[in-house]
Amino acid sequence: MIWKRQIPILIATVIGFATLFGWFIDHPGIESFVNDDATQWYDILASFAIFLGALNLMKLQGKKVFKQQSGWQYSLFAIGGFFFAIVAGFIYKGNDAVEWGVHVTSKGTLFKWMFDYMFTPLSATMFALLAFFVASASYRAFRVRNLEATLLLVSGIIIMVGRVPLGSSISSWFIMYLMVLIVSIAVNIKLKDKKITFSTFLGGVLIVTIWGSSLGWPIDQPGLFYLPILQDWIYNNPNVAGARAIMIGIGLGIFATSIRYILGIEKSYIGE
Amino acid sequence: MDKISDYILKAGTIDRRWIFLIIGLAVLLPLFFPLGLPIRATNATQKVYDAVEALEENSKVLVSFEYGPSTKPEIHPMAIGLLRHLFTNGHKVFVTCLWPDGQFMADEALDEVAKEEFDLTYGEDYVILGFRPGNEAVVKGMVSNIRKLYTTDARGTLVDNIPLMKNINKVADFDFIFSASAGYPGTVEWVQYASDPTGVPLSTGTTSIMVNDIMPMVNSGQVKGILAGMPGAAEYEALIGTPGIGTSGMDAQSIAHLVIVLFIIFGNITYFIETQRSKKY
């Protein structure tokens, strides 16, 4: 039990404290440990983790094939791909003029061929499919259900159009006319009075037209209705505020979890 | 009026494969028939350009490639644009990769720009240090001692034998860092472990989805500007005066975004009619 429980906890506690102190104590020994040794230990452990990960992948996929669990055919591709990569990486270069190691990124080798003609198209296809699913999901799920959903929808549309060149070609006056139309529709829905709706619409159009004529219709004025300026404002203000709050929250969470690890309270890494 | 509403509702039950087809066409057609929409640089992009322009000639710039084929359409154009800008201004480029596939991207970008366009010499004008596993530990290791982490470059040459690596021992020896990043490990790690502790200025180019996470650092001045997704790449290309893949992709992205917005508006009209009807009956 001492090897499986107390010793690992002791190692985590000692290394955790040493690494933490490295940021606060100006001592060459501790500093060198944090900056050089600890990072190299991490590199070595990460390399072992890759090895363990590969073994685990084979174990899980192999089990699926042997037991013929649902989707076992896909596992065959996973295993085949794994061994193909091993052959291309360690056994067969495909180009004798290239040294081992460098062959991974050199032209004319099997590994480079695998990357260019198998991995790249597959990877790009998976990511490109997102565009289609985003379009379909936005159409079905992006609804004006309540105030929060409406805010999300409006800011989403402003970002989507304002971020691309098309947005900078849309005049702020066009957006203002659009606003007049939307306000008039809202007035009609709320009051159900044709006279008030018409006068709202006409009044709005007149105000925008007179204002625009007096200023000479500059495309980006007033900035409040120019999509690129609006999207910039959304990015730099509400977005930054939210992102900062999340970052601070995550930071506090990491701090609390790290303290739990260092003090030996959190023991999930030894299976408890 | 009811008939029109019926038609709209019927159209609202459109099979999603039609949506896929329309999006596919919206992306493809502008690629074949470009619209040439004007590109206007945002402040964030302008900051990156200004930061590079502010460097003295022969500055040592560390460029980190942290993306792969899936995010190549967004990040690669900005990496190409940045390398063009750096080489035009006569800077020396050192490339590192936190992602394994980043090295392939770096090779491709440098072959295109350094070798073919500028006819530069490897080891004298630019060097690819390559990929090392360890995520943020690699960044931390580079801050402390690059030579402990990289004994050889990506081509297997001893770092000590590369002329460009003379007097380069740690991150603080560079004048500027640029992180071309599509996720973890990436820009955040470069800010936390390299740029902030050493004071070396850093700019970044990221996927559109990452911009939200990086914006607080741009606002606080920790990151000198950001190239945000493909629009950021197109804006940078416009600033350096060399249109590239980013610019040509902008028309397609503009139309695709417009189509998605139209779908959202149409979806909401059907939703509105449905709720009005359900209230009525």
PDB file of N, CA, C and O in Angstrom, chain B residues 237-279:
ATOM      1  N   GLU B 237      -2.701  40.762 -45.566  1.00  0.00           N
ATOM      2  CA  GLU B 237      -2.251  40.738 -46.972  1.00  0.00           C
ATOM      3  C   GLU B 237      -2.486  42.102 -47.614  1.00  0.00           C
ATOM      4  O   GLU B 237      -1.662  42.580 -48.397  1.00  0.00           O
ATOM      5  N   ALA B 238      -3.618  42.732 -47.276  1.00  0.00           N
ATOM      6  CA  ALA B 238      -3.909  44.057 -47.838  1.00  0.00           C
ATOM      7  C   ALA B 238      -2.899  45.080 -47.321  1.00  0.00           C
ATOM      8  O   ALA B 238      -2.438  45.945 -48.070  1.00  0.00           O
ATOM      9  N   LEU B 239      -2.526  44.962 -46.050  1.00  0.00           N
ATOM     10  CA  LEU B 239      -1.575  45.925 -45.468  1.00  0.00           C
ATOM     11  C   LEU B 239      -0.179  45.795 -46.075  1.00  0.00           C
ATOM     12  O   LEU B 239       0.492  46.795 -46.299  1.00  0.00           O
ATOM     13  N   ILE B 240       0.241  44.534 -46.335  1.00  0.00           N
ATOM     14  CA  ILE B 240       1.587  44.375 -46.909  1.00  0.00           C
ATOM     15  C   ILE B 240       1.557  44.517 -48.436  1.00  0.00           C
ATOM     16  O   ILE B 240       2.593  44.472 -49.095  1.00  0.00           O
ATOM     17  N   GLY B 241       0.349  44.641 -48.971  1.00  0.00           N
ATOM     18  CA  GLY B 241       0.206  44.886 -50.407  1.00  0.00           C
ATOM     19  C   GLY B 241       0.443  43.673 -51.281  1.00  0.00           C
ATOM     20  O   GLY B 241       0.768  43.807 -52.451  1.00  0.00           O
ATOM     21  N   THR B 242       0.280  42.468 -50.718  1.00  0.00           N
ATOM     22  CA  THR B 242       0.434  41.246 -51.513  1.00  0.00           C
ATOM     23  C   THR B 242      -0.786  40.343 -51.295  1.00  0.00           C
ATOM     24  O   THR B 242      -0.812  39.562 -50.351  1.00  0.00           O
ATOM     25  N   PRO B 243      -1.795  40.474 -52.146  1.00  0.00           N
ATOM     26  CA  PRO B 243      -2.972  39.615 -51.971  1.00  0.00           C
ATOM     27  C   PRO B 243      -2.593  38.143 -52.129  1.00  0.00           C
ATOM     28  O   PRO B 243      -1.777  37.803 -52.983  1.00  0.00           O
ATOM     29  N   GLY B 244      -3.186  37.309 -51.289  1.00  0.00           N
ATOM     30  CA  GLY B 244      -2.871  35.871 -51.337  1.00  0.00           C
ATOM     31  C   GLY B 244      -4.114  35.038 -51.130  1.00  0.00           C
ATOM     32  O   GLY B 244      -5.226  35.464 -51.476  1.00  0.00           O
ATOM     33  N   ILE B 245      -3.899  33.860 -50.511  1.00  0.00           N
ATOM     34  CA  ILE B 245      -5.018  32.920 -50.321  1.00  0.00           C
ATOM     35  C   ILE B 245      -6.091  33.529 -49.417  1.00  0.00           C
ATOM     36  O   ILE B 245      -7.273  33.281 -49.597  1.00  0.00           O
ATOM     37  N   GLY B 246      -5.655  34.297 -48.416  1.00  0.00           N
ATOM     38  CA  GLY B 246      -6.610  34.911 -47.485  1.00  0.00           C
ATOM     39  C   GLY B 246      -7.571  35.819 -48.218  1.00  0.00           C
ATOM     40  O   GLY B 246      -8.794  35.758 -48.018  1.00  0.00           O
ATOM     41  N   THR B 247      -7.042  36.644 -49.102  1.00  0.00           N
ATOM     42  CA  THR B 247      -7.877  37.595 -49.844  1.00  0.00           C
ATOM     43  C   THR B 247      -8.861  36.851 -50.745  1.00  0.00           C
ATOM     44  O   THR B 247     -10.050  37.196 -50.782  1.00  0.00           O
ATOM     45  N   SER B 248      -8.363  35.806 -51.431  1.00  0.00           N
ATOM     46  CA  SER B 248      -9.255  35.104 -52.359  1.00  0.00           C
ATOM     47  C   SER B 248     -10.352  34.342 -51.607  1.00  0.00           C
ATOM     48  O   SER B 248     -11.426  34.110 -52.156  1.00  0.00           O
ATOM     49  N   GLY B 249     -10.091  33.981 -50.350  1.00  0.00           N
ATOM     50  CA  GLY B 249     -11.110  33.261 -49.587  1.00  0.00           C
ATOM     51  C   GLY B 249     -12.167  34.159 -48.973  1.00  0.00           C
ATOM     52  O   GLY B 249     -13.199  33.688 -48.490  1.00  0.00           O
ATOM     53  N   MET B 250     -11.908  35.470 -49.003  1.00  0.00           N
ATOM     54  CA  MET B 250     -12.810  36.399 -48.322  1.00  0.00           C
ATOM     55  C   MET B 250     -14.181  36.525 -48.975  1.00  0.00           C
ATOM     56  O   MET B 250     -15.193  36.650 -48.299  1.00  0.00           O
ATOM     57  N   ASP B 251     -14.202  36.496 -50.315  1.00  0.00           N
ATOM     58  CA  ASP B 251     -15.490  36.585 -51.010  1.00  0.00           C
ATOM     59  C   ASP B 251     -16.358  35.391 -50.628  1.00  0.00           C
ATOM     60  O   ASP B 251     -17.539  35.544 -50.323  1.00  0.00           O
ATOM     61  N   ALA B 252     -15.737  34.203 -50.639  1.00  0.00           N
ATOM     62  CA  ALA B 252     -16.473  32.980 -50.308  1.00  0.00           C
ATOM     63  C   ALA B 252     -17.002  33.048 -48.877  1.00  0.00           C
ATOM     64  O   ALA B 252     -18.157  32.728 -48.602  1.00  0.00           O
ATOM     65  N   GLN B 253     -16.140  33.520 -47.954  1.00  0.00           N
ATOM     66  CA  GLN B 253     -16.569  33.597 -46.555  1.00  0.00           C
ATOM     67  C   GLN B 253     -17.677  34.637 -46.379  1.00  0.00           C
ATOM     68  O   GLN B 253     -18.620  34.417 -45.631  1.00  0.00           O
ATOM     69  N   SER B 254     -17.561  35.754 -47.100  1.00  0.00           N
ATOM     70  CA  SER B 254     -18.590  36.803 -47.017  1.00  0.00           C
ATOM     71  C   SER B 254     -19.950  36.251 -47.436  1.00  0.00           C
ATOM     72  O   SER B 254     -20.947  36.428 -46.729  1.00  0.00           O
ATOM     73  N   ILE B 255     -19.969  35.581 -48.588  1.00  0.00           N
ATOM     74  CA  ILE B 255     -21.247  35.081 -49.110  1.00  0.00           C
ATOM     75  C   ILE B 255     -21.788  33.967 -48.211  1.00  0.00           C
ATOM     76  O   ILE B 255     -22.984  33.927 -47.906  1.00  0.00           O
ATOM     77  N   ALA B 256     -20.879  33.097 -47.721  1.00  0.00           N
ATOM     78  CA  ALA B 256     -21.328  32.008 -46.842  1.00  0.00           C
ATOM     79  C   ALA B 256     -21.944  32.583 -45.561  1.00  0.00           C
ATOM     80  O   ALA B 256     -22.998  32.123 -45.109  1.00  0.00           O
ATOM     81  N   HIS B 257     -21.308  33.608 -44.985  1.00  0.00           N
ATOM     82  CA  HIS B 257     -21.849  34.232 -43.770  1.00  0.00           C
ATOM     83  C   HIS B 257     -23.213  34.857 -44.063  1.00  0.00           C
ATOM     84  O   HIS B 257     -24.141  34.736 -43.265  1.00  0.00           O
ATOM     85  N   LEU B 258     -23.315  35.530 -45.222  1.00  0.00           N
ATOM     86  CA  LEU B 258     -24.580  36.174 -45.583  1.00  0.00           C
ATOM     87  C   LEU B 258     -25.693  35.135 -45.717  1.00  0.00           C
ATOM     88  O   LEU B 258     -26.804  35.328 -45.217  1.00  0.00           O
ATOM     89  N   VAL B 259     -25.357  34.001 -46.358  1.00  0.00           N
ATOM     90  CA  VAL B 259     -26.357  32.946 -46.546  1.00  0.00           C
ATOM     91  C   VAL B 259     -26.808  32.400 -45.183  1.00  0.00           C
ATOM     92  O   VAL B 259     -27.998  32.191 -44.954  1.00  0.00           O
ATOM     93  N   ILE B 260     -25.845  32.198 -44.275  1.00  0.00           N
ATOM     94  CA  ILE B 260     -26.206  31.683 -42.934  1.00  0.00           C
ATOM     95  C   ILE B 260     -27.126  32.688 -42.223  1.00  0.00           C
ATOM     96  O   ILE B 260     -28.124  32.306 -41.613  1.00  0.00           O
ATOM     97  N   VAL B 261     -26.796  33.986 -42.345  1.00  0.00           N
ATOM     98  CA  VAL B 261     -27.638  35.020 -41.709  1.00  0.00           C
ATOM     99  C   VAL B 261     -29.042  34.991 -42.310  1.00  0.00           C
ATOM    100  O   VAL B 261     -30.040  35.064 -41.585  1.00  0.00           O
ATOM    101  N   LEU B 262     -29.126  34.847 -43.634  1.00  0.00           N
ATOM    102  CA  LEU B 262     -30.446  34.786 -44.274  1.00  0.00           C
ATOM    103  C   LEU B 262     -31.226  33.565 -43.796  1.00  0.00           C
ATOM    104  O   LEU B 262     -32.429  33.643 -43.546  1.00  0.00           O
ATOM    105  N   PHE B 263     -30.520  32.446 -43.632  1.00  0.00           N
ATOM    106  CA  PHE B 263     -31.175  31.241 -43.103  1.00  0.00           C
ATOM    107  C   PHE B 263     -31.716  31.505 -41.695  1.00  0.00           C
ATOM    108  O   PHE B 263     -32.821  31.106 -41.359  1.00  0.00           O
ATOM    109  N   ILE B 264     -30.912  32.172 -40.874  1.00  0.00           N
ATOM    110  CA  ILE B 264     -31.338  32.457 -39.490  1.00  0.00           C
ATOM    111  C   ILE B 264     -32.589  33.340 -39.509  1.00  0.00           C
ATOM    112  O   ILE B 264     -33.555  33.083 -38.781  1.00  0.00           O
ATOM    113  N   ILE B 265     -32.564  34.382 -40.359  1.00  0.00           N
ATOM    114  CA  ILE B 265     -33.723  35.294 -40.430  1.00  0.00           C
ATOM    115  C   ILE B 265     -34.957  34.515 -40.899  1.00  0.00           C
ATOM    116  O   ILE B 265     -36.037  34.625 -40.307  1.00  0.00           O
ATOM    117  N   PHE B 266     -34.783  33.696 -41.927  1.00  0.00           N
ATOM    118  CA  PHE B 266     -35.907  32.922 -42.456  1.00  0.00           C
ATOM    119  C   PHE B 266     -36.435  31.947 -41.390  1.00  0.00           C
ATOM    120  O   PHE B 266     -37.643  31.815 -41.199  1.00  0.00           O
ATOM    121  N   GLY B 267     -35.523  31.314 -40.677  1.00  0.00           N
ATOM    122  CA  GLY B 267     -35.906  30.397 -39.603  1.00  0.00           C
ATOM    123  C   GLY B 267     -36.727  31.109 -38.537  1.00  0.00           C
ATOM    124  O   GLY B 267     -37.689  30.552 -38.005  1.00  0.00           O
ATOM    125  N   ASN B 268     -36.364  32.356 -38.247  1.00  0.00           N
ATOM    126  CA  ASN B 268     -37.085  33.118 -37.227  1.00  0.00           C
ATOM    127  C   ASN B 268     -38.450  33.573 -37.718  1.00  0.00           C
ATOM    128  O   ASN B 268     -39.390  33.687 -36.925  1.00  0.00           O
ATOM    129  N   ILE B 269     -38.559  33.827 -39.032  1.00  0.00           N
ATOM    130  CA  ILE B 269     -39.879  34.196 -39.583  1.00  0.00           C
ATOM    131  C   ILE B 269     -40.837  33.007 -39.429  1.00  0.00           C
ATOM    132  O   ILE B 269     -41.975  33.162 -38.975  1.00  0.00           O
ATOM    133  N   THR B 270     -40.361  31.805 -39.767  1.00  0.00           N
ATOM    134  CA  THR B 270     -41.217  30.614 -39.627  1.00  0.00           C
ATOM    135  C   THR B 270     -41.582  30.381 -38.151  1.00  0.00           C
ATOM    136  O   THR B 270     -42.709  30.048 -37.826  1.00  0.00           O
ATOM    137  N   TYR B 271     -40.599  30.625 -37.284  1.00  0.00           N
ATOM    138  CA  TYR B 271     -40.839  30.459 -35.842  1.00  0.00           C
ATOM    139  C   TYR B 271     -41.912  31.445 -35.367  1.00  0.00           C
ATOM    140  O   TYR B 271     -42.816  31.091 -34.600  1.00  0.00           O
ATOM    141  N   PHE B 272     -41.822  32.690 -35.879  1.00  0.00           N
ATOM    142  CA  PHE B 272     -42.782  33.729 -35.499  1.00  0.00           C
ATOM    143  C   PHE B 272     -44.193  33.349 -35.963  1.00  0.00           C
ATOM    144  O   PHE B 272     -45.163  33.448 -35.206  1.00  0.00           O
ATOM    145  N   ILE B 273     -44.298  32.876 -37.227  1.00  0.00           N
ATOM    146  CA  ILE B 273     -45.618  32.496 -37.758  1.00  0.00           C
ATOM    147  C   ILE B 273     -46.194  31.340 -36.935  1.00  0.00           C
ATOM    148  O   ILE B 273     -47.374  31.340 -36.568  1.00  0.00           O
ATOM    149  N   GLU B 274     -45.335  30.369 -36.633  1.00  0.00           N
ATOM    150  CA  GLU B 274     -45.791  29.202 -35.847  1.00  0.00           C
ATOM    151  C   GLU B 274     -46.328  29.621 -34.481  1.00  0.00           C
ATOM    152  O   GLU B 274     -47.402  29.179 -34.060  1.00  0.00           O
ATOM    153  N   THR B 275     -45.569  30.510 -33.793  1.00  0.00           N
ATOM    154  CA  THR B 275     -46.007  30.918 -32.446  1.00  0.00           C
ATOM    155  C   THR B 275     -47.295  31.745 -32.518  1.00  0.00           C
ATOM    156  O   THR B 275     -48.172  31.614 -31.669  1.00  0.00           O
ATOM    157  N   GLN B 276     -47.422  32.592 -33.557  1.00  0.00           N
ATOM    158  CA  GLN B 276     -48.643  33.389 -33.714  1.00  0.00           C
ATOM    159  C   GLN B 276     -49.838  32.468 -33.938  1.00  0.00           C
ATOM    160  O   GLN B 276     -50.913  32.675 -33.373  1.00  0.00           O
ATOM    161  N   ARG B 277     -49.637  31.422 -34.748  1.00  0.00           N
ATOM    162  CA  ARG B 277     -50.734  30.485 -35.041  1.00  0.00           C
ATOM    163  C   ARG B 277     -51.122  29.691 -33.802  1.00  0.00           C
ATOM    164  O   ARG B 277     -52.301  29.455 -33.549  1.00  0.00           O
ATOM    165  N   SER B 278     -50.092  29.257 -33.061  1.00  0.00           N
ATOM    166  CA  SER B 278     -50.409  28.464 -31.868  1.00  0.00           C
ATOM    167  C   SER B 278     -51.144  29.308 -30.828  1.00  0.00           C
ATOM    168  O   SER B 278     -51.961  28.807 -30.075  1.00  0.00           O
ATOM    169  N   LYS B 279     -50.888  30.632 -30.817  1.00  0.00           N
ATOM    170  CA  LYS B 279     -51.601  31.526 -29.892  1.00  0.00           C
ATOM    171  C   LYS B 279     -53.052  31.682 -30.338  1.00  0.00           C
ATOM    172  O   LYS B 279     -53.976  31.754 -29.543  1.00  0.00           O
TER     173      LYS B 279
END
